[in-house]
């Protein structure tokens, strides 16, 4: 059974940094693209970034380019999102997503002073 | 960027009725890579339809997707109380993989 478990969320001040992690199991992690999707409180869904199986290709939504970095460690079956220069509008639940049909439970990131 | 516009914003129907949710794209969706998700409060989204018209395993056959190019529809026949949720469409044919703003379906 596929399982995705996010961690690393929390409260951070504007301008600060946070690193999210996603532990994957139940499938061959190294064979799939992976994505991060976020949802601001009471709002809709926004795709944030994705990464190719071997990490050689990465794509980002414009609003996070230059601030967020997606990465993966296939030996650890883990996906990461390094978030720098955080802003209030980055406040959201961040989901780790596999093949669009498997989502983690999400981790809440709150950017506030 | 492909902008997806969903309508209506809110739909209020009774059990047993038929719901028709629309998703219109600003540009043609590559390979009809269009998905529909159901999201209930406090839960992660759940993929119901992929490739515009393919039901995910385990999704009741009351749910069906149709359309191509720029116009897509999610139809729920014979509504049941548990269908109450927000439904999102998403295109995953070209980055950025955009979502519609959602349709809230209320069951009276």
Short mmCIF file of C-alpha atoms in Angstrom, two decimals:
data_model
loop_
_atom_site.label_atom_id
_atom_site.label_comp_id
_atom_site.label_asym_id
_atom_site.label_seq_id
_atom_site.Cartn_x
_atom_site.Cartn_y
_atom_site.Cartn_z
CA UNK A 1 0.00 0.00 0.00
CA UNK A 2 1.30 3.42 -0.98
CA UNK A 3 2.02 5.70 1.96
CA UNK A 4 3.28 9.28 1.92
CA UNK A 5 4.10 10.97 5.22
CA UNK A 6 5.03 14.64 5.26
CA UNK A 7 6.86 16.36 8.09
CA UNK A 8 8.71 19.56 8.82
CA UNK A 9 5.88 22.06 8.86
CA UNK A 10 5.45 24.67 11.55
CA UNK A 11 5.41 28.36 12.38
CA UNK A 12 8.12 30.50 10.81
CA UNK A 13 8.66 34.25 10.58
CA UNK A 14 8.51 36.08 7.26
CA UNK A 15 11.87 35.78 5.51
CA UNK A 16 12.65 32.54 7.29
CA UNK A 17 13.32 29.05 5.99
CA UNK A 18 11.81 25.62 6.41
CA UNK A 19 12.54 22.19 4.96
CA UNK A 20 9.69 19.80 4.35
CA UNK A 21 10.21 16.07 4.03
CA UNK A 22 8.06 13.31 2.62
CA UNK A 23 8.74 9.67 3.45
CA UNK A 24 7.40 7.36 0.75
CA UNK A 25 6.69 3.64 0.89
CA UNK A 26 4.71 0.98 -0.92
CA UNK A 27 6.01 1.70 -4.41
CA UNK A 28 9.30 1.97 -6.29
CA UNK A 29 10.05 5.56 -5.38
CA UNK A 30 12.97 5.93 -7.78
CA UNK A 31 10.73 5.15 -10.79
CA UNK A 32 8.32 8.05 -10.47
CA UNK A 33 8.11 11.80 -10.76
CA UNK A 34 6.99 13.36 -7.47
CA UNK A 35 5.19 16.62 -6.75
CA UNK A 36 4.38 19.09 -4.00
CA UNK A 37 0.93 20.71 -3.97
CA UNK A 38 -0.24 23.29 -1.45
CA UNK A 39 -3.54 24.61 -0.19
CA UNK A 40 -3.87 27.89 1.67
CA UNK A 41 -6.44 27.88 4.49
CA UNK A 42 -9.94 27.88 3.03
CA UNK A 43 -8.58 28.18 -0.51
CA UNK A 44 -8.04 25.97 -3.54
CA UNK A 45 -5.18 23.75 -4.62
CA UNK A 46 -1.92 24.98 -6.14
CA UNK A 47 0.77 22.80 -7.69
CA UNK A 48 4.14 23.95 -6.36
CA UNK A 49 6.88 21.84 -7.92
CA UNK A 50 7.78 18.45 -9.33
CA UNK A 51 10.92 16.44 -9.87
CA UNK A 52 11.92 13.72 -12.28
CA UNK A 53 12.75 10.19 -11.18
CA UNK A 54 16.50 10.80 -11.06
CA UNK A 55 16.29 14.43 -9.98
CA UNK A 56 17.63 15.71 -13.29
CA UNK A 57 14.56 17.82 -14.10
CA UNK A 58 12.67 20.12 -11.76
CA UNK A 59 9.78 22.48 -12.41
CA UNK A 60 8.23 25.17 -10.24
CA UNK A 61 5.21 27.45 -10.18
CA UNK A 62 6.32 31.01 -10.88
CA UNK A 63 5.48 32.27 -7.38
CA UNK A 64 8.14 30.07 -5.74
CA UNK A 65 10.90 30.13 -8.36
CA UNK A 66 14.20 31.19 -6.83
CA UNK A 67 12.90 30.64 -3.29
CA UNK A 68 11.93 26.96 -3.13
CA UNK A 69 14.01 23.94 -4.12
CA UNK A 70 12.62 20.46 -4.63
CA UNK A 71 14.95 17.50 -4.20
CA UNK A 72 14.88 13.79 -3.54
CA UNK A 73 16.98 11.00 -2.06
CA UNK A 74 16.06 7.76 -3.80
CA UNK A 75 18.21 5.73 -1.39
CA UNK A 76 16.01 7.00 1.45
CA UNK A 77 12.72 7.01 -0.50
CA UNK A 78 12.34 10.64 0.46
CA UNK A 79 11.19 13.85 -1.16
CA UNK A 80 12.11 17.30 0.12
CA UNK A 81 11.07 20.91 -0.30
CA UNK A 82 13.52 23.56 0.88
CA UNK A 83 11.63 26.80 1.34
CA UNK A 84 13.56 30.06 1.75
CA UNK A 85 12.50 33.71 1.95
CA UNK A 86 9.09 32.63 3.14
CA UNK A 87 6.17 35.03 2.83
CA UNK A 88 2.76 35.22 4.45
CA UNK A 89 1.15 33.97 1.25
CA UNK A 90 3.18 30.75 1.47
CA UNK A 91 1.01 29.78 4.45
CA UNK A 92 -0.67 26.53 3.46
CA UNK A 93 -0.94 22.82 3.93
CA UNK A 94 1.74 21.21 1.77
CA UNK A 95 0.99 17.82 0.25
CA UNK A 96 3.43 15.29 -1.17
CA UNK A 97 1.88 13.67 -4.25
CA UNK A 98 2.67 10.51 -6.20
CA UNK A 99 1.20 10.04 -9.67
CA UNK A 100 -1.75 12.28 -8.74
CA UNK A 101 -3.64 9.39 -7.17
CA UNK A 102 -1.75 9.20 -3.91
CA UNK A 103 -1.51 12.15 -1.54
CA UNK A 104 0.00 12.46 1.90
CA UNK A 105 -1.98 13.86 4.82
CA UNK A 106 -0.21 17.20 4.46
CA UNK A 107 1.91 19.36 6.73
CA UNK A 108 0.91 22.89 7.73
CA UNK A 109 3.30 25.76 7.16
CA UNK A 110 2.39 29.05 8.81
CA UNK A 111 4.38 32.16 7.97
CA UNK A 112 3.67 34.87 10.51
CA UNK A 113 5.42 37.25 12.87
CA UNK B 1 -0.22 28.81 -18.21
CA UNK B 2 -3.56 27.08 -18.68
CA UNK B 3 -6.30 28.67 -16.58
CA UNK B 4 -9.13 26.36 -15.55
CA UNK B 5 -12.52 27.89 -14.78
CA UNK B 6 -15.06 25.76 -12.94
CA UNK B 7 -18.78 26.36 -12.82
CA UNK B 8 -20.94 26.67 -10.94
CA UNK B 9 -19.19 27.83 -7.80
CA UNK B 10 -21.75 26.13 -5.62
CA UNK B 11 -24.34 23.50 -6.47
CA UNK B 12 -27.15 22.51 -4.12
CA UNK B 13 -29.09 19.38 -5.08
CA UNK B 14 -31.14 16.66 -3.48
CA UNK B 15 -30.29 12.98 -3.11
CA UNK B 16 -31.08 11.04 -6.26
CA UNK B 17 -30.64 14.06 -8.52
CA UNK B 18 -27.97 14.46 -11.18
CA UNK B 19 -25.05 16.89 -10.82
CA UNK B 20 -23.18 18.39 -13.76
CA UNK B 21 -19.91 20.19 -13.02
CA UNK B 22 -18.06 22.10 -15.71
CA UNK B 23 -14.36 22.81 -16.18
CA UNK B 24 -13.29 25.10 -19.01
CA UNK B 25 -9.63 25.55 -20.00
CA UNK B 26 -8.10 28.70 -21.47
CA UNK B 27 -6.06 26.56 -23.87
CA UNK B 28 -6.39 23.01 -25.09
CA UNK B 29 -5.32 20.45 -22.50
CA UNK B 30 -2.53 18.31 -23.84
CA UNK B 31 -3.55 14.68 -24.41
CA UNK B 32 -6.73 15.40 -22.42
CA UNK B 33 -4.65 15.09 -19.25
CA UNK B 34 -7.51 16.35 -17.10
CA UNK B 35 -8.32 15.02 -13.66
CA UNK B 36 -11.18 15.49 -11.20
CA UNK B 37 -10.70 15.40 -7.45
CA UNK B 38 -13.07 15.20 -4.52
CA UNK B 39 -12.05 16.90 -1.29
CA UNK B 40 -13.92 16.70 2.00
CA UNK B 41 -13.16 18.97 4.98
CA UNK B 42 -9.92 18.12 6.74
CA UNK B 43 -8.93 15.54 4.14
CA UNK B 44 -6.48 15.42 1.28
CA UNK B 45 -7.92 15.53 -2.21
CA UNK B 46 -8.83 12.21 -3.76
CA UNK B 47 -8.45 11.59 -7.49
CA UNK B 48 -11.69 10.36 -9.00
CA UNK B 49 -11.20 10.76 -12.75
CA UNK B 50 -8.00 10.84 -14.84
CA UNK B 51 -7.46 11.34 -18.55
CA UNK B 52 -10.76 13.23 -18.68
CA UNK B 53 -12.94 10.12 -18.61
CA UNK B 54 -11.24 7.27 -16.74
CA UNK B 55 -12.54 6.36 -13.33
CA UNK B 56 -9.99 5.52 -10.63
CA UNK B 57 -10.40 2.02 -9.20
CA UNK B 58 -12.92 2.04 -6.38
CA UNK B 59 -14.77 5.15 -7.50
CA UNK B 60 -18.51 4.47 -7.86
CA UNK B 61 -19.77 4.27 -11.44
CA UNK B 62 -22.18 7.10 -10.59
CA UNK B 63 -19.21 9.34 -11.34
CA UNK B 64 -18.28 9.92 -14.97
CA UNK B 65 -16.04 12.34 -16.79
CA UNK B 66 -16.28 13.57 -20.34
CA UNK B 67 -14.95 16.21 -22.67
CA UNK B 68 -11.84 17.06 -24.61
CA UNK B 69 -9.75 20.01 -25.67
CA UNK B 70 -10.98 22.91 -23.55
CA UNK B 71 -14.35 21.74 -22.22
CA UNK B 72 -14.72 19.02 -19.60
CA UNK B 73 -17.56 17.77 -17.45
CA UNK B 74 -17.91 15.70 -14.30
CA UNK B 75 -21.33 14.11 -13.99
CA UNK B 76 -22.61 12.51 -10.82
CA UNK B 77 -25.81 10.60 -11.37
CA UNK B 78 -28.07 9.61 -8.49
CA UNK B 79 -26.51 11.83 -5.83
CA UNK B 80 -25.95 10.41 -2.38
CA UNK B 81 -25.36 12.36 0.86
CA UNK B 82 -21.68 11.33 0.97
CA UNK B 83 -21.06 13.09 -2.35
CA UNK B 84 -21.13 16.40 -0.52
CA UNK B 85 -17.64 17.87 -1.06
CA UNK B 86 -15.60 20.31 -3.10
CA UNK B 87 -14.64 19.07 -6.56
CA UNK B 88 -11.57 20.33 -8.38
CA UNK B 89 -10.42 19.82 -11.93
CA UNK B 90 -6.71 19.82 -12.77
CA UNK B 91 -4.73 19.74 -15.97
CA UNK B 92 -1.46 17.83 -15.83
CA UNK B 93 -0.58 18.00 -19.50
CA UNK B 94 1.75 20.98 -19.28
CA UNK B 95 3.52 22.73 -16.42
CA UNK B 96 2.43 24.57 -14.40
CA UNK B 97 -0.13 21.90 -13.57
CA UNK B 98 -3.05 24.13 -12.74
CA UNK B 99 -6.23 23.50 -10.79
CA UNK B 100 -9.65 25.02 -11.13
CA UNK B 101 -11.02 27.05 -8.23
CA UNK B 102 -13.42 24.28 -7.22
CA UNK B 103 -17.15 23.60 -7.18
CA UNK B 104 -18.81 23.08 -3.81
CA UNK B 105 -21.50 20.43 -4.02
CA UNK B 106 -24.08 20.50 -1.27
CA UNK B 107 -26.61 17.72 -0.81
CA UNK B 108 -29.85 19.05 0.64
#
